[in-house]
Coordinates of C-alpha atoms and ligand atoms in Angstrom, one line a residue:
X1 CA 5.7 -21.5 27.0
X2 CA 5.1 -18.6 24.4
X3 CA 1.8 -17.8 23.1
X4 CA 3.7 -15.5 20.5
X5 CA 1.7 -16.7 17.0
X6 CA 5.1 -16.3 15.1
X7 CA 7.7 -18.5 15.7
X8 CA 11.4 -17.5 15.2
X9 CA 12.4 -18.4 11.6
X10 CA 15.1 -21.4 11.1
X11 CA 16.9 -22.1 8.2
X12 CA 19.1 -25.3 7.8
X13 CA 22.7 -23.9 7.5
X14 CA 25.1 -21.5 10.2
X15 CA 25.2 -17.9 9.8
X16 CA 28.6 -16.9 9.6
X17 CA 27.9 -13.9 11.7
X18 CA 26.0 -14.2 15.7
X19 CA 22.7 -12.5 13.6
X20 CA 21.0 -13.6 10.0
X21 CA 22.5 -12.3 7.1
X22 CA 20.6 -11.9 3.6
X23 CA 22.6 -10.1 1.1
X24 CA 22.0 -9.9 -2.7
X25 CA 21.1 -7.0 -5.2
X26 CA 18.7 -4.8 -5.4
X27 CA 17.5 -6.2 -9.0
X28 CA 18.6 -9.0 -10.6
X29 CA 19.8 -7.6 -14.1
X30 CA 21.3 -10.3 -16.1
X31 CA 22.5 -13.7 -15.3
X32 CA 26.0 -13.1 -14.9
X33 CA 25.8 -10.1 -12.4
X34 CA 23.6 -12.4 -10.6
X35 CA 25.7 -14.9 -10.2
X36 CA 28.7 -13.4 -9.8
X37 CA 27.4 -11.5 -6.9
X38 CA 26.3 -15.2 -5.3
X39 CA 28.9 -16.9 -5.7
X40 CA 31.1 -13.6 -3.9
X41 CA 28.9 -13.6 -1.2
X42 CA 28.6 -17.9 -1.0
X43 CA 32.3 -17.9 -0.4
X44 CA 32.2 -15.9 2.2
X45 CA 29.9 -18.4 4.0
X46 CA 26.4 -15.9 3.4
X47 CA 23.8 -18.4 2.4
X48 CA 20.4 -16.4 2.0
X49 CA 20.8 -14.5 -1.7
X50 CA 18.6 -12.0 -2.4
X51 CA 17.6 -10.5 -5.8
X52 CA 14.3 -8.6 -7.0
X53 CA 12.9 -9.8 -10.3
X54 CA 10.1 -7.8 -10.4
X55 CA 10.6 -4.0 -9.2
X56 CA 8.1 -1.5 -7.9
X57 CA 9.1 1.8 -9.4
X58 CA 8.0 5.3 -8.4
X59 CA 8.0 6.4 -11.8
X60 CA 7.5 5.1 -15.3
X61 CA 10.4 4.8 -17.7
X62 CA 12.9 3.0 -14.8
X63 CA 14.1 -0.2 -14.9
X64 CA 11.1 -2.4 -14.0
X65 CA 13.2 -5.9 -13.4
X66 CA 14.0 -8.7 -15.6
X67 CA 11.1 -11.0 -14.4
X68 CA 10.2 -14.6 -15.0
X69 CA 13.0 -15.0 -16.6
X70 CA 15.4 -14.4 -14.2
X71 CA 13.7 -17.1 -11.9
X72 CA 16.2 -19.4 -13.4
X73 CA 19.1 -17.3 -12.5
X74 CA 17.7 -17.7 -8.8
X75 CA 17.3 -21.9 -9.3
X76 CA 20.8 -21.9 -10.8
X77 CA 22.3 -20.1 -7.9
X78 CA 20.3 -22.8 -5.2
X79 CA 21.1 -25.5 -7.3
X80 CA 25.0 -25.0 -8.0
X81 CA 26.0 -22.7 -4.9
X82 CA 24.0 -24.2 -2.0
X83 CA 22.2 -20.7 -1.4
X84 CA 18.6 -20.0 -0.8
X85 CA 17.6 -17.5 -3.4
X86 CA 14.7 -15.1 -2.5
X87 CA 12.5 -12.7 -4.2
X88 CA 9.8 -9.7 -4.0
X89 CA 5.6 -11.5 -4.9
X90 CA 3.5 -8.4 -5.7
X91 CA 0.8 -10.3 -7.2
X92 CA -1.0 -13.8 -7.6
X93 CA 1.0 -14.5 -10.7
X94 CA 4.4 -13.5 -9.3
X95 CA 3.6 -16.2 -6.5
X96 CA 2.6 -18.9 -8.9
X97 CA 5.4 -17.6 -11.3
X98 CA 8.0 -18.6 -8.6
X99 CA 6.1 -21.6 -6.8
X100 CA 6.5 -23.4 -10.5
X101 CA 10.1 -22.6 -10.9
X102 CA 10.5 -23.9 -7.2
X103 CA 11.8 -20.7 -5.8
X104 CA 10.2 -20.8 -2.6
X105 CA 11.5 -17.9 -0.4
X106 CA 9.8 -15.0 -1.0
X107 CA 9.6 -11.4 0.5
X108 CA 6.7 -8.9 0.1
X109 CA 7.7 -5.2 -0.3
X110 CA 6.6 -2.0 1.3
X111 CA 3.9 -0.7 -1.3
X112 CA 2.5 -3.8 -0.8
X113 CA 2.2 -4.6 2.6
X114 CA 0.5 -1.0 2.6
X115 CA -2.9 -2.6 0.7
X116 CA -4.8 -5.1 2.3
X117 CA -6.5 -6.1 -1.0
X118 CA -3.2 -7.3 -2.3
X119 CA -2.1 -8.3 1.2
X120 CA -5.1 -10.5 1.1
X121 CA -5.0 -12.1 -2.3
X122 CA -1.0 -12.9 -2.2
X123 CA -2.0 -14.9 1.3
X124 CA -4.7 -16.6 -0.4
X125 CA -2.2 -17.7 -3.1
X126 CA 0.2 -18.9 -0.7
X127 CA -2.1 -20.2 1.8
X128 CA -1.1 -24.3 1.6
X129 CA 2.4 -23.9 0.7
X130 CA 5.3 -24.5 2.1
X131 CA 7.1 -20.7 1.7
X132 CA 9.4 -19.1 3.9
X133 CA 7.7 -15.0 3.8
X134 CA 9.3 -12.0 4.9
X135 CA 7.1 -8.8 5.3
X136 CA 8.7 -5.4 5.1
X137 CA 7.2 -2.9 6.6
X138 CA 4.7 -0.2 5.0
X139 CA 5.6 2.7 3.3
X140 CA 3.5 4.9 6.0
X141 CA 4.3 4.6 9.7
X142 CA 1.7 2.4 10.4
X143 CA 2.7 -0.3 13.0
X144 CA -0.9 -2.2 12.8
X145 CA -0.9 -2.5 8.9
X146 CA 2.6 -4.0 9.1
X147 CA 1.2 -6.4 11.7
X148 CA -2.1 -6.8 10.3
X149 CA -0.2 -8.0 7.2
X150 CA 1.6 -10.7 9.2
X151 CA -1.2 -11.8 10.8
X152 CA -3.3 -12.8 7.4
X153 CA -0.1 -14.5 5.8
X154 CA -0.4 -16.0 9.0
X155 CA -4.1 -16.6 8.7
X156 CA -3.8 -18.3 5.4
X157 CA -1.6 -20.5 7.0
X158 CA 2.0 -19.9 6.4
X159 CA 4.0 -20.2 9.0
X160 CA 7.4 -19.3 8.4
X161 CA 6.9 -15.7 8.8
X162 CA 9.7 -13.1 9.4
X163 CA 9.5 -9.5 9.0
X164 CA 11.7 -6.8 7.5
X165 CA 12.1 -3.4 8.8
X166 CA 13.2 -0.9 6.0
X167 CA 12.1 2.5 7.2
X168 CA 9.3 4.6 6.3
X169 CA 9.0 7.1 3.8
X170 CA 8.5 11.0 4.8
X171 CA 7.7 13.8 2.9
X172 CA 11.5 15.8 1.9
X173 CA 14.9 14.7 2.4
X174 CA 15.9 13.8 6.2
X175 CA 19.2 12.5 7.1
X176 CA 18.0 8.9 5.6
X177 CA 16.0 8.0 2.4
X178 CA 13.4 6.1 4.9
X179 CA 13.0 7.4 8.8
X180 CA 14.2 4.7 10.5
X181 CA 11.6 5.0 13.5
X182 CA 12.8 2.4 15.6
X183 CA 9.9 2.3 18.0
X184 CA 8.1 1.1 15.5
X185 CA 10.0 -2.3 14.9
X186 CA 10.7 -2.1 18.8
X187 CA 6.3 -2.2 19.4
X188 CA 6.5 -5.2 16.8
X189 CA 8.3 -6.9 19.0
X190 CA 7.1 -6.1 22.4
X191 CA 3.7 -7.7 20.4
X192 CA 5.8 -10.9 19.0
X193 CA 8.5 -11.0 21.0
X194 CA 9.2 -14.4 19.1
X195 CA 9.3 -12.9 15.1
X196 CA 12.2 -12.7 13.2
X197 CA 12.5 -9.1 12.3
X198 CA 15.4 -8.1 9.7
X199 CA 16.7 -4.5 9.6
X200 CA 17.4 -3.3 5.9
X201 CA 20.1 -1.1 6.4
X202 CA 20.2 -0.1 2.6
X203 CA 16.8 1.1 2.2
X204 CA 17.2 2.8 5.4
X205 CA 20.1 4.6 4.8
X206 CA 19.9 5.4 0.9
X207 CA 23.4 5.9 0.8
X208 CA 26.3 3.1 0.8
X209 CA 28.1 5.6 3.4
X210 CA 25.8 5.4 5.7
X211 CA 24.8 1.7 6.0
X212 CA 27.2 0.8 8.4
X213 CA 26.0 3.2 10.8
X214 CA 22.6 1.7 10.4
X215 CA 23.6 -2.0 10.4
X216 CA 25.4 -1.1 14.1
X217 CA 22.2 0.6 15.2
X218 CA 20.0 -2.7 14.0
X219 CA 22.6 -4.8 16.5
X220 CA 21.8 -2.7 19.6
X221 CA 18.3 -2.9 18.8
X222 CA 18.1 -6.6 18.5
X223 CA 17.1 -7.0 15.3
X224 CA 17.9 -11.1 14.3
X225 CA 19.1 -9.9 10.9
X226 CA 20.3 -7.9 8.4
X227 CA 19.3 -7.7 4.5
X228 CA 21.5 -6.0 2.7
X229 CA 21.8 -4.8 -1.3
X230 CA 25.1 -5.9 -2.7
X231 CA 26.4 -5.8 -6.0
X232 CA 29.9 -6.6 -7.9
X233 CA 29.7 -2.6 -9.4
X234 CA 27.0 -0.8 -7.2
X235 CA 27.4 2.9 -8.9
X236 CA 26.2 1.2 -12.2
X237 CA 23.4 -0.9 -11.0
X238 CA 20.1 -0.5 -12.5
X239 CA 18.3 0.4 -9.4
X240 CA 19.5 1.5 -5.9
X241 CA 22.8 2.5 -7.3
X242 CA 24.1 4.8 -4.6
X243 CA 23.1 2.6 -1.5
X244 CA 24.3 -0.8 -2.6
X245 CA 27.8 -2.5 -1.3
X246 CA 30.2 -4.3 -2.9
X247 CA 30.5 -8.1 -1.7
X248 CA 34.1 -7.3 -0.3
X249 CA 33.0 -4.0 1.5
X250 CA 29.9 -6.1 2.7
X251 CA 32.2 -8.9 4.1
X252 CA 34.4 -5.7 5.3
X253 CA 32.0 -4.3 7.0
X254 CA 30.1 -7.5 8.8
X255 CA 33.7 -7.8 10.6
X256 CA 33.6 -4.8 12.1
X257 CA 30.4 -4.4 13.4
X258 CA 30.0 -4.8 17.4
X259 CA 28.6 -8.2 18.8
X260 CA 27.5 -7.2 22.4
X261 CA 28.2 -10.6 24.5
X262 CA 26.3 -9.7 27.4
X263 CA 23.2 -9.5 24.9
X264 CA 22.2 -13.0 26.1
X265 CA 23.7 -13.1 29.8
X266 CA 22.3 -11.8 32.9
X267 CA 22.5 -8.3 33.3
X268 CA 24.8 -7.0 36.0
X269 CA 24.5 -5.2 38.9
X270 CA 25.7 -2.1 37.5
X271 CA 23.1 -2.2 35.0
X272 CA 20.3 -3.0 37.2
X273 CA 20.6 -0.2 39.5
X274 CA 21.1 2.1 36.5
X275 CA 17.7 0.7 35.3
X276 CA 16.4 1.1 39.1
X277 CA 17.9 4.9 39.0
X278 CA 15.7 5.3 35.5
X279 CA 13.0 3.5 36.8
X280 CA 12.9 6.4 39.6
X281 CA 12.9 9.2 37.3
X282 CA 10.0 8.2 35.1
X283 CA 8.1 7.7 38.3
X284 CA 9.1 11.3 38.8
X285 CA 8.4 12.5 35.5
X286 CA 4.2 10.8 35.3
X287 CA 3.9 12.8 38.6
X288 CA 4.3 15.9 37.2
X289 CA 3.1 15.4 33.7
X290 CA 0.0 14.6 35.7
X291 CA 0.3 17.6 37.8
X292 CA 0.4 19.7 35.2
X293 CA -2.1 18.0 33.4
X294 CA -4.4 19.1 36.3
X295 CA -3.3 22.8 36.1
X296 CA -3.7 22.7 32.6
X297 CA -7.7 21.7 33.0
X298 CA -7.9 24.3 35.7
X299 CA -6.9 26.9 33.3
X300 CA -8.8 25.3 31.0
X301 CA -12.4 25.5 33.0
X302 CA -11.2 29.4 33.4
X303 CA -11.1 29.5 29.5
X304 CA -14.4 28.1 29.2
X305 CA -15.6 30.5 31.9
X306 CA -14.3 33.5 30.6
X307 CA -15.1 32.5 26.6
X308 CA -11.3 32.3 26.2
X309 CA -10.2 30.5 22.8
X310 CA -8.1 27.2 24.0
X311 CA -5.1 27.7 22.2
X312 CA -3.0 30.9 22.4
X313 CA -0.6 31.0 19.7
X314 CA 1.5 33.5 21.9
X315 CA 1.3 31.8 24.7
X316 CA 2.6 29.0 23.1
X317 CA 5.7 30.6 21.1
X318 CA 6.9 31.5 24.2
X319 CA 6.6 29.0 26.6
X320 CA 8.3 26.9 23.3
X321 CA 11.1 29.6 23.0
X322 CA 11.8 29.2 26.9
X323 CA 12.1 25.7 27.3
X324 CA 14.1 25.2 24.4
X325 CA 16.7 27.6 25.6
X326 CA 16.4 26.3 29.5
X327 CA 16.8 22.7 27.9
X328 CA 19.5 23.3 25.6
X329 CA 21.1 24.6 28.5
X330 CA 21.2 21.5 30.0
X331 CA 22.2 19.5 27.1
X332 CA 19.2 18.3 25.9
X333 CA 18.4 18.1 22.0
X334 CA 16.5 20.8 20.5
X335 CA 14.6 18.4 18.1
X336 CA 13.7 16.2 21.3
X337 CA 12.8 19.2 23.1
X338 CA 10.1 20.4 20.5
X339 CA 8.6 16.5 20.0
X340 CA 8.4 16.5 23.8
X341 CA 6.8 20.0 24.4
X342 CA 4.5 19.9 20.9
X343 CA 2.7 16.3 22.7
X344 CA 2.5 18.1 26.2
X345 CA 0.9 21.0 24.6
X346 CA -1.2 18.9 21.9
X347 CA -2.3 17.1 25.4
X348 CA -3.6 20.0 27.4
X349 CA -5.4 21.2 24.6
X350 CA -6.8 17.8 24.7
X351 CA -7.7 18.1 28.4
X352 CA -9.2 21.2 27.8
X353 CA -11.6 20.5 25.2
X354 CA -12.8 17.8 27.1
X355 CA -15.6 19.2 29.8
X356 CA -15.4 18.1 33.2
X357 CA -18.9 15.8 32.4
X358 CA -17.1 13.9 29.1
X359 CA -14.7 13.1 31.0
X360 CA -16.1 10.9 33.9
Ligands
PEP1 C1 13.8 -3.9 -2.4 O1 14.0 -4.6 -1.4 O2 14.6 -3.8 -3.4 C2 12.6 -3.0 -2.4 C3 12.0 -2.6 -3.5 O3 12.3 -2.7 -1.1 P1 11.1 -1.9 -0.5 O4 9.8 -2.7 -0.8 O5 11.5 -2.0 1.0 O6 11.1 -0.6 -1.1
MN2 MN1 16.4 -1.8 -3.6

């Protein structure tokens, strides 16, 4: 029996696809749009419609969403097509906004998961109702704020909680609009290994040309679903126009992503003794790191001896400059290679600050 708080979310119609699918544009702009784009997607079988009526811009002067008046586009599209029809709650009077027009799937975005003061009052709102909640992930890298989020919706009592993983935002232009930092949705569920977690492949990648690459990635990490932005003339929509889909080259695109079917079976031998082979290796690997952890507080105590300063920029250019060349050399990444080498350094700087008495 799990002792995971969060329960796996249901919802009371097949996915056409062996992973939840929630598709739907960025912003809901007028009715028709809308609809159009539902009723695409509802004959293809995808059930979960999303559409934001409310929009958290970066700057002023964009297109800040229809609003409340576009909750009855959403009720339309339940009502007539069968669909559940979500949106983005910022606020206490977005909730009640949508709770009276009966729209009762709601996501909360990433500026918002990133304050606990709204966090806080949106769960207070919805604490008693019935609501299905997804929470996306912060703008910042911050695995416990995205978790800490979950856990007050979950405080206040909702418990159909899923959450939504749609990259974080970094400081100049990367390959993707939002770092996808997979480890971070990967902790989330090593925590709750029972949560629903969605990847957002369209917020992720930025660009339509990229999602698919994204949505395959999502697959082999697990994730239970995708959202993704969809609209019947993505280069003219009034937000996220270069990374939304058309619902054809959604549809298009869902068929040719890779279902692994051993996901669910045992593994097989094969695979075990690779993992057994791996298993060796990073035995291997904490041995030395902690070998050379101990030189490095031996060198360190001769520092401190000899009033040495700690760190050596010189030292440290070149010791850089070497293994990047002997690691290229055996195929390894360069960009690995300087993560890997900046935390080993950052640690025996660590170790060396630390005197021999803190440290008992
Ligand atoms: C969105 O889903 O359109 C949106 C604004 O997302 P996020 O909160 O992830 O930026
Ligand atoms: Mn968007």
């Amino acid at each position: 029996m799990s002792t995971d708080l969060f329960r796996p979310l249901t919802f009371d119609y097949p996915s056409p696809y062996p992973f939840l699918i929630c598709a739907g544009p960025c912003s809901a702009e007028t009715e028709e749009q809308t609809y159009e784009t539902a009723r695409l997607l509802r004959a293809r079988g995808i059930r979960l419609f999303r559409a934001s009526l409310w929009k958290p811009r970066t700057r002023p002067g964009s297109f800040e969403g229809v609003g409340a008046e576009g909750l009855a586009w959403l009720r339309r599209i339940e009502q007539e097509l069968g669909m559940q029809a979500m949106t983005e709650v910022a606020s206490v009077a977005h909730v009640e906004a949508c709770l009276q027009a009966g729209i009762h799937t709601l996501w909360v975005g990433a500026r918002t998961t990133a304050s606990p003061f709204a966090v806080s009052e949106l769960a207070e709102a919805l604490s008693g109702t019935d609501v299905t909640l997804l929470v996306k992930n912060p703008l910042n890298p911050d695995l416990d704020l995205w978790e800490g989020a979950l856990l007050r919706f979950h405080a206040a009592g909702i418990t159909h909680i899923g959450a939504v993983h749609r990259g974080f935002s970094t400081y100049g232009k990367g390959q993707y609009r939002n770092a996808p930092l997979w480890q971070i949705p990967i902790e989330l569920r090593r925590r709750h290994p029972e949560i629903t977690i969605f990847s957002d492949p369209s917020h992720i990648a930025g660009r339509r040309e990229l999602v698919p690459i994204v949505c395959q990635a999502s697959l082999e990490m697990n994730f239970s679903g995708l959202m993704i932005e969809t609209h019947p003339t993505p280069s003219e929509a009034w937000s996220d126009a270069a990374q939304q889909l058309t619902p054809d080259s959604l549809i298009a695109l869902l068929d040719t992503l890779l279902i692994h079917p051993t996901r669910s079976t045992a593994d097989s031998e094969e695979l075990s003794q690779l993992r057994q082979s791996i298993d060796h290796i990073d035995r291997q690997l904490l041995h030395l790191l902690s070998e050379r952890m101990k030189l490095a507080r031996s060198i360190g105590e001769i520092k401190a001896k000899d009033h040495l300063p700690i760190v050596q920029p010189e030292r440290y250019r070149t010791l850089l400059q070497e293994r990047l060349r002997s690691g290229r050399e055996l195929g390894l990444e360069e960009s690995f290679l300087h993560e890997l080498f900046s935390s080993i350094h950052e640690a025996s700087v660590h170790v060396q600050h630390i005197s021999p008495e803190d440290d008992r």
